[in-house]
XYZ file of C-alpha atoms in Angstrom:
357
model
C 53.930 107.386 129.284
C 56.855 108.684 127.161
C 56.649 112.300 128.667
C 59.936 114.057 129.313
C 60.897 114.903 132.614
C 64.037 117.198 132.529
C 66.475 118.047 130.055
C 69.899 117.554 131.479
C 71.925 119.186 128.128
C 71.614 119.715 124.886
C 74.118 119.975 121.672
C 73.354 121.129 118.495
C 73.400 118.817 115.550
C 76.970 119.389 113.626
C 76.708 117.964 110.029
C 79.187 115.460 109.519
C 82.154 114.745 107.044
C 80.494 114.219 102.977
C 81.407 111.363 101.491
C 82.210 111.580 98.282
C 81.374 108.137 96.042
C 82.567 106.972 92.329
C 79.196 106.961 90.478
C 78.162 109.141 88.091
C 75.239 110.709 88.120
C 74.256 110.617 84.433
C 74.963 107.324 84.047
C 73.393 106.018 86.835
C 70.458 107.771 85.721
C 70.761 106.210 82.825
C 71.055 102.923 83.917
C 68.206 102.869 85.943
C 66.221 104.256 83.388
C 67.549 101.210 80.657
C 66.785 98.748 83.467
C 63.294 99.719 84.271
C 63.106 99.997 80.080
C 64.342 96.539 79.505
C 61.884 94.955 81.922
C 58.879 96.654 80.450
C 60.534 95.504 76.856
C 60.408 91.540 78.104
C 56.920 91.866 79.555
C 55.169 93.140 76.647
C 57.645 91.105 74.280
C 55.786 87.065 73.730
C 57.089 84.085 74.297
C 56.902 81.306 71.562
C 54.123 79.543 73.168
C 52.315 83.310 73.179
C 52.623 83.260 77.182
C 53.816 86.458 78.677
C 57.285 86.960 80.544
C 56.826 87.946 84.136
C 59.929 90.309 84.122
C 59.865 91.989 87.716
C 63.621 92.424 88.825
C 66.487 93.678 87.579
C 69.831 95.080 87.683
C 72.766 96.846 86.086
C 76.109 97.241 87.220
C 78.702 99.247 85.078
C 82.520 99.520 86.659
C 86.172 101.069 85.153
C 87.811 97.998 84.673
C 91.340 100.322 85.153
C 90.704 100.648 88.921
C 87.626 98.251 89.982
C 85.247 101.736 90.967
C 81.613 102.164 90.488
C 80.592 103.393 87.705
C 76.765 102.891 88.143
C 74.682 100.354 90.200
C 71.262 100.308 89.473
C 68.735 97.938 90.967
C 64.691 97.631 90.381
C 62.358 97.625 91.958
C 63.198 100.879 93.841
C 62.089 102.787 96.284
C 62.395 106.524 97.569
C 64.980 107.223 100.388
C 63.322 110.003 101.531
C 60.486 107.881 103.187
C 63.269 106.693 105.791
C 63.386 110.579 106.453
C 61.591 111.050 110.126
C 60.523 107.677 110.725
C 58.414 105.508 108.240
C 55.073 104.251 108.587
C 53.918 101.091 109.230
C 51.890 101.362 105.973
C 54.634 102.432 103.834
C 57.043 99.510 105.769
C 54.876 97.340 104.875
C 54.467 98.072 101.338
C 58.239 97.299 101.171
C 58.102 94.537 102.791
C 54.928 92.719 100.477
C 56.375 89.839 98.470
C 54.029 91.458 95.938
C 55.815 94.252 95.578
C 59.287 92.025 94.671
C 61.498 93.482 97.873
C 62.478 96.725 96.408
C 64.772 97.038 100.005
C 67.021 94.767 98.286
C 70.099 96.044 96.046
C 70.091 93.402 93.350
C 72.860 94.116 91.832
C 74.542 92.802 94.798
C 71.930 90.129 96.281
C 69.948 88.925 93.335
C 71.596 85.218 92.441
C 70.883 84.391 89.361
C 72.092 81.491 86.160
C 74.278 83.676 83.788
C 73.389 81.902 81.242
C 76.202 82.111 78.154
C 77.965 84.925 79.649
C 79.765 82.105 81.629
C 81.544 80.769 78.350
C 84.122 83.150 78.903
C 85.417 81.861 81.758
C 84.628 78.545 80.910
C 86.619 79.183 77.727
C 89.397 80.461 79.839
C 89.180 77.132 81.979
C 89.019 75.188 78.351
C 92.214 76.817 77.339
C 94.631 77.301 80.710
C 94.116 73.241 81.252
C 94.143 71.890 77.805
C 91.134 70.947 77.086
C 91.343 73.110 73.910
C 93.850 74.601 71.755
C 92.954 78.196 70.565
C 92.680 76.475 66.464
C 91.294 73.603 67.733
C 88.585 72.797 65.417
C 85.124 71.688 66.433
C 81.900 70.350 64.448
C 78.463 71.733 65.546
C 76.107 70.129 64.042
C 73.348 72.034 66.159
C 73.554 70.070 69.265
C 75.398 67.329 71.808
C 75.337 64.119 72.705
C 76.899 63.685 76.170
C 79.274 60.150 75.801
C 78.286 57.313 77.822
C 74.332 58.837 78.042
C 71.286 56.797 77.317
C 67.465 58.397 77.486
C 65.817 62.118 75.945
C 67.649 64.353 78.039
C 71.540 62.938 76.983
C 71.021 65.126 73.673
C 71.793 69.033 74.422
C 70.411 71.210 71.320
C 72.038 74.335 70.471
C 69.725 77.563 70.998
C 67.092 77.627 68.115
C 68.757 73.851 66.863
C 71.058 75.894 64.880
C 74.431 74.560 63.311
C 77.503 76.533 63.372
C 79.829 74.124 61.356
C 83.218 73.952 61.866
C 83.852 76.322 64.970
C 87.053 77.656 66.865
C 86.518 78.923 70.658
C 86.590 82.368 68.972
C 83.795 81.520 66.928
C 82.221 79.420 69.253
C 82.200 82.934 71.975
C 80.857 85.127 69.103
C 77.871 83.018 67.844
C 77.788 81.570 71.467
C 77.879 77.851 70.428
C 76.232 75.575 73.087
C 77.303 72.264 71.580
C 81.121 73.655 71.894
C 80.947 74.387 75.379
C 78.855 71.180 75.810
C 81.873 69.574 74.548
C 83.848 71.397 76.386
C 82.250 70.861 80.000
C 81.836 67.026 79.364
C 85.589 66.399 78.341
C 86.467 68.305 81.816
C 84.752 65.804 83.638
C 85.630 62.263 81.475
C 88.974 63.576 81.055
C 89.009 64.845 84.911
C 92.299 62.817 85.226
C 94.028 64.488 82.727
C 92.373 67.810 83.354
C 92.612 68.639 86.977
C 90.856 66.460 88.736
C 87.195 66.439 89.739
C 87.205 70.276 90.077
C 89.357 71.322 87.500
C 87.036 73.594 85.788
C 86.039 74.965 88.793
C 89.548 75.854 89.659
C 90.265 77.814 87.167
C 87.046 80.099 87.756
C 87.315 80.994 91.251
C 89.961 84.031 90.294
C 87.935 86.308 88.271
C 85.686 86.003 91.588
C 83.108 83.661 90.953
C 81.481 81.972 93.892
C 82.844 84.473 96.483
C 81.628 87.878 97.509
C 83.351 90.989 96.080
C 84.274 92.685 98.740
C 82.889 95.940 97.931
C 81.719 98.097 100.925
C 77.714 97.036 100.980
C 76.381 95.470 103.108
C 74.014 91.683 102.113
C 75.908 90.793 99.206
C 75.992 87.339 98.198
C 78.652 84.974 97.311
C 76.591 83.132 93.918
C 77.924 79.628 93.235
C 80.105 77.948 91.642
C 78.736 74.141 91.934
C 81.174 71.267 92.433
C 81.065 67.481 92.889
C 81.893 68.154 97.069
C 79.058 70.512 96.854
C 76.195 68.712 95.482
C 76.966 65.820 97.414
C 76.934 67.611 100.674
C 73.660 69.916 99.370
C 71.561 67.074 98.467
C 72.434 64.938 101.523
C 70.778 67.862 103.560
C 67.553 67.507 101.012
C 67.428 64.076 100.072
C 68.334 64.631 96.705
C 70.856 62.804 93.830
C 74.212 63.662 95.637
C 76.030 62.172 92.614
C 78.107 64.529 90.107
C 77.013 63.104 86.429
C 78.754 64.742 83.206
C 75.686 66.383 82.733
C 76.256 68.827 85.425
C 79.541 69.926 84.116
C 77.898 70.047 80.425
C 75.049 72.346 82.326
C 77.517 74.137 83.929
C 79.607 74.715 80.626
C 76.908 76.730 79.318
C 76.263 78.788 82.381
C 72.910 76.729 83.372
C 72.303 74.048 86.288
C 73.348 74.902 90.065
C 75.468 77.902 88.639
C 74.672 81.412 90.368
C 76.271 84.933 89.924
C 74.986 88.386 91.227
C 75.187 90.918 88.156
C 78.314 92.251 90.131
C 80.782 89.269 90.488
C 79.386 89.072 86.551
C 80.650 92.465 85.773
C 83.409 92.511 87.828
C 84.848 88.918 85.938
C 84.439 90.836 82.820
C 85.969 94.036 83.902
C 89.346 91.778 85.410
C 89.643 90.089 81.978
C 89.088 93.603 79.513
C 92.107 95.037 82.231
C 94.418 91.978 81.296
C 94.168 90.136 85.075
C 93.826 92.132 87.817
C 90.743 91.681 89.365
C 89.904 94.966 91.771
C 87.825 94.816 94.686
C 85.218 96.666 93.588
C 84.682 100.311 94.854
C 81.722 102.863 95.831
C 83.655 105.351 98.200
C 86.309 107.347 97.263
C 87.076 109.531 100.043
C 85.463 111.782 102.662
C 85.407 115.390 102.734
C 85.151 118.195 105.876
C 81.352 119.262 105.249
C 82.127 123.011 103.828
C 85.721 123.286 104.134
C 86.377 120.106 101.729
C 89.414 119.327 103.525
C 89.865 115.625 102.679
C 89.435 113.963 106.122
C 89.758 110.188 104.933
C 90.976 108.309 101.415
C 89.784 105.040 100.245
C 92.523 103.095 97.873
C 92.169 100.686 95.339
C 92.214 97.414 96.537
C 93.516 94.829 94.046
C 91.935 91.034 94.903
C 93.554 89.240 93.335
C 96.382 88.484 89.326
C 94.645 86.528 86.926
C 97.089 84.488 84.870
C 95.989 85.849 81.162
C 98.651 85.195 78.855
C 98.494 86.525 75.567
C 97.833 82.914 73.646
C 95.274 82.312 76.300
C 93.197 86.250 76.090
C 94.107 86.903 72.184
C 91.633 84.166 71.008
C 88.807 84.804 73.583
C 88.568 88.836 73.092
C 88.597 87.798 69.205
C 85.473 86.118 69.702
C 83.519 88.754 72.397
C 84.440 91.720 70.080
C 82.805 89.610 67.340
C 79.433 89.385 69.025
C 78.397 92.702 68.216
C 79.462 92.586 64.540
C 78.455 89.182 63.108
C 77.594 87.532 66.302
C 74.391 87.124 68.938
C 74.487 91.132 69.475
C 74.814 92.337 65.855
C 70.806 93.582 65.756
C 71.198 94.886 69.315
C 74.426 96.850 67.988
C 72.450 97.769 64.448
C 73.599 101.396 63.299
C 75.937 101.640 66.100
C 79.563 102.995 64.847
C 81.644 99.585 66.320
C 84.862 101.397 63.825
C 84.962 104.499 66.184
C 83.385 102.896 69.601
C 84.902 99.769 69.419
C 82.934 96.783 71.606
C 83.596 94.050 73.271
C 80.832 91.655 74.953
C 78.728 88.510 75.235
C 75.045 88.168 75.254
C 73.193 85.532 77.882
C 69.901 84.192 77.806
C 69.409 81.544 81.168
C 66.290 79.416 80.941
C 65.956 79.435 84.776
């Protein structure tokens, strides 16, 4: 069975048109190499209770904010291409295929779903801000935690990372030493206030156009959308699972913070970063550049930049909040991460994240 019979014609294989893409080689290299580094850093590195962390995947996604292309995209685990060369095995399939083995098939960077932890208080600042719930001076007390109004029992008090006190803190202040209690605040007042402040998604509202909660765009295929919980939502997810379908202040103080039913894939992350650094335009983010005649590199097809979408960032709005993410690696949560590095010559701008979940 499977035997030819006749061969009715034959045509030589004719290589196709190259396609040329936006990453760089070196720093893709690079960035695979820091991810697979950074996992092997959190497994050997303790946790408090002297339990080990079981760091498996990861990802890294680094994009010009001037034009939305790829800069780098590295996901791990990883796996070698050329064992799709031929035909694979069943064996080697299979190996790919093991939970064990933590689905190296899948591109992370664009699948993995994950809490963002406080990288989310800059857009939650930016909600805080564009509906009024704070003024750029306004002055806050952290004492080292929150008490959510109206809350009775253990879990209405929200410490601070570590139980430490930041004082008297501005949202520039609160970005750079990444105060929980602020953004507590911040995400309980949304929904009290939700009269005055939007209505029962108005914090939502105003992070849907750097991208959260939506997929990219970008030309891969399996990317996810993440989340960006709302009252509607959780009533309609826990009716399918028999759960609490109610919307508490709790989960827009979780949410504030970057915690609870919030998701992101490291590339709507990077790409909500890379749409506020550029002032508001949010790209949709891109691999391909253009495709080239194989030898004669006659370009054959272009790929333009594709804008997604104007962010409103007005200057008493974006002023304050890159005031407090270029303070994170000076005197902020990045400043021994950044030790020895010349900030006066490279300048930085960033926020650090650490999600329980």
């Amino acid at each position: 069975e499977g035997d030819p019979v006749r061969v009715i014609s034959e045509r030589a294989p004719r290589a196709g048109d190259d396609l040329v893409l936006s990453l760089d080689v070196d720093v893709q290299a690079l960035a695979e190499q820091k991810v697979q580094q950074g996992l092997a850093d959190a497994r050997a590195r303790p946790n408090r209770d002297g339990s080990r962390n079981n760091g498996t995947t990861g990802a890294a996604v680094v994009l010009d904010p001037n034009n939305g292309q790829v800069i780098a995209m590295a996901s791990y685990p990883s796996y070698d291409p050329n064992l799709f060369v031929d035909g694979i095995d069943a064996r080697e399939w299979a190996y790919l295929n093991d939970p064990a083995n933590h689905y190296p098939l899948n591109n992370w960077a664009i699948q993995g779903q994950w809490a963002p932890g406080s990288s989310y208080k800059l857009f939650v600042g930016y909600s805080a801000l564009m509906a009024g719930v704070m003024a750029p001076d306004t002055v806050f007390s952290d004492r080292g935690g929150y008490q959510i109004p109206g809350c009775t029992g253990i879990k209405c008090y929200r410490s601070n990372a570590g139980g430490a006190a930041y004082g008297n803190v501005t949202i520039q202040r609160a970005i750079t030493v990444s105060s929980d209690a602020y953004f507590y605040n911040v995400g309980a007042q949304f929904w009290l206030q939700r009269d005055r402040f939007g209505g029962d998604d108005g914090m939502q509202n105003h992070l849907y156009p750097f991208g959260l909660g939506e997929r990219s765009g970008i030309a891969l295929t399996g990317e996810a959308p993440g989340r960006v919980p709302t009252p509607s939502w959780k009533r309609e997810y826990n009716e399918r699972v028999d759960g609490d379908p109610v919307w508490r202040p709790g989960d827009s103080v979780n949410m504030a913070i970057g915690q609870g039913d919030v998701l992101v894939t490291p590339l709507q992350l990077a790409n909500g970063y890379a749409t506020f650094a550029n002032g508001g335009t949010r790209y949709v983010p891109q691999v391909a550049l253009r495709a080239e005649g194989y030898q004669t590199g006659q370009v054959s097809q272009q790929f333009d930049t594709q804008v997604a979408q104007q962010v409103d960032l007005p200057p008493e709005v974006r002023d304050p909040l890159l005031a407090g993410l270029v303070g994170v690696p000076r005197n902020g949560t990045a400043v021994r991460a950044f030790a020895g590095f010349p900030l006066d010559d490279f300048p930085i701008a960033g926020k650090t994240g650490t999600a329980q979940v």
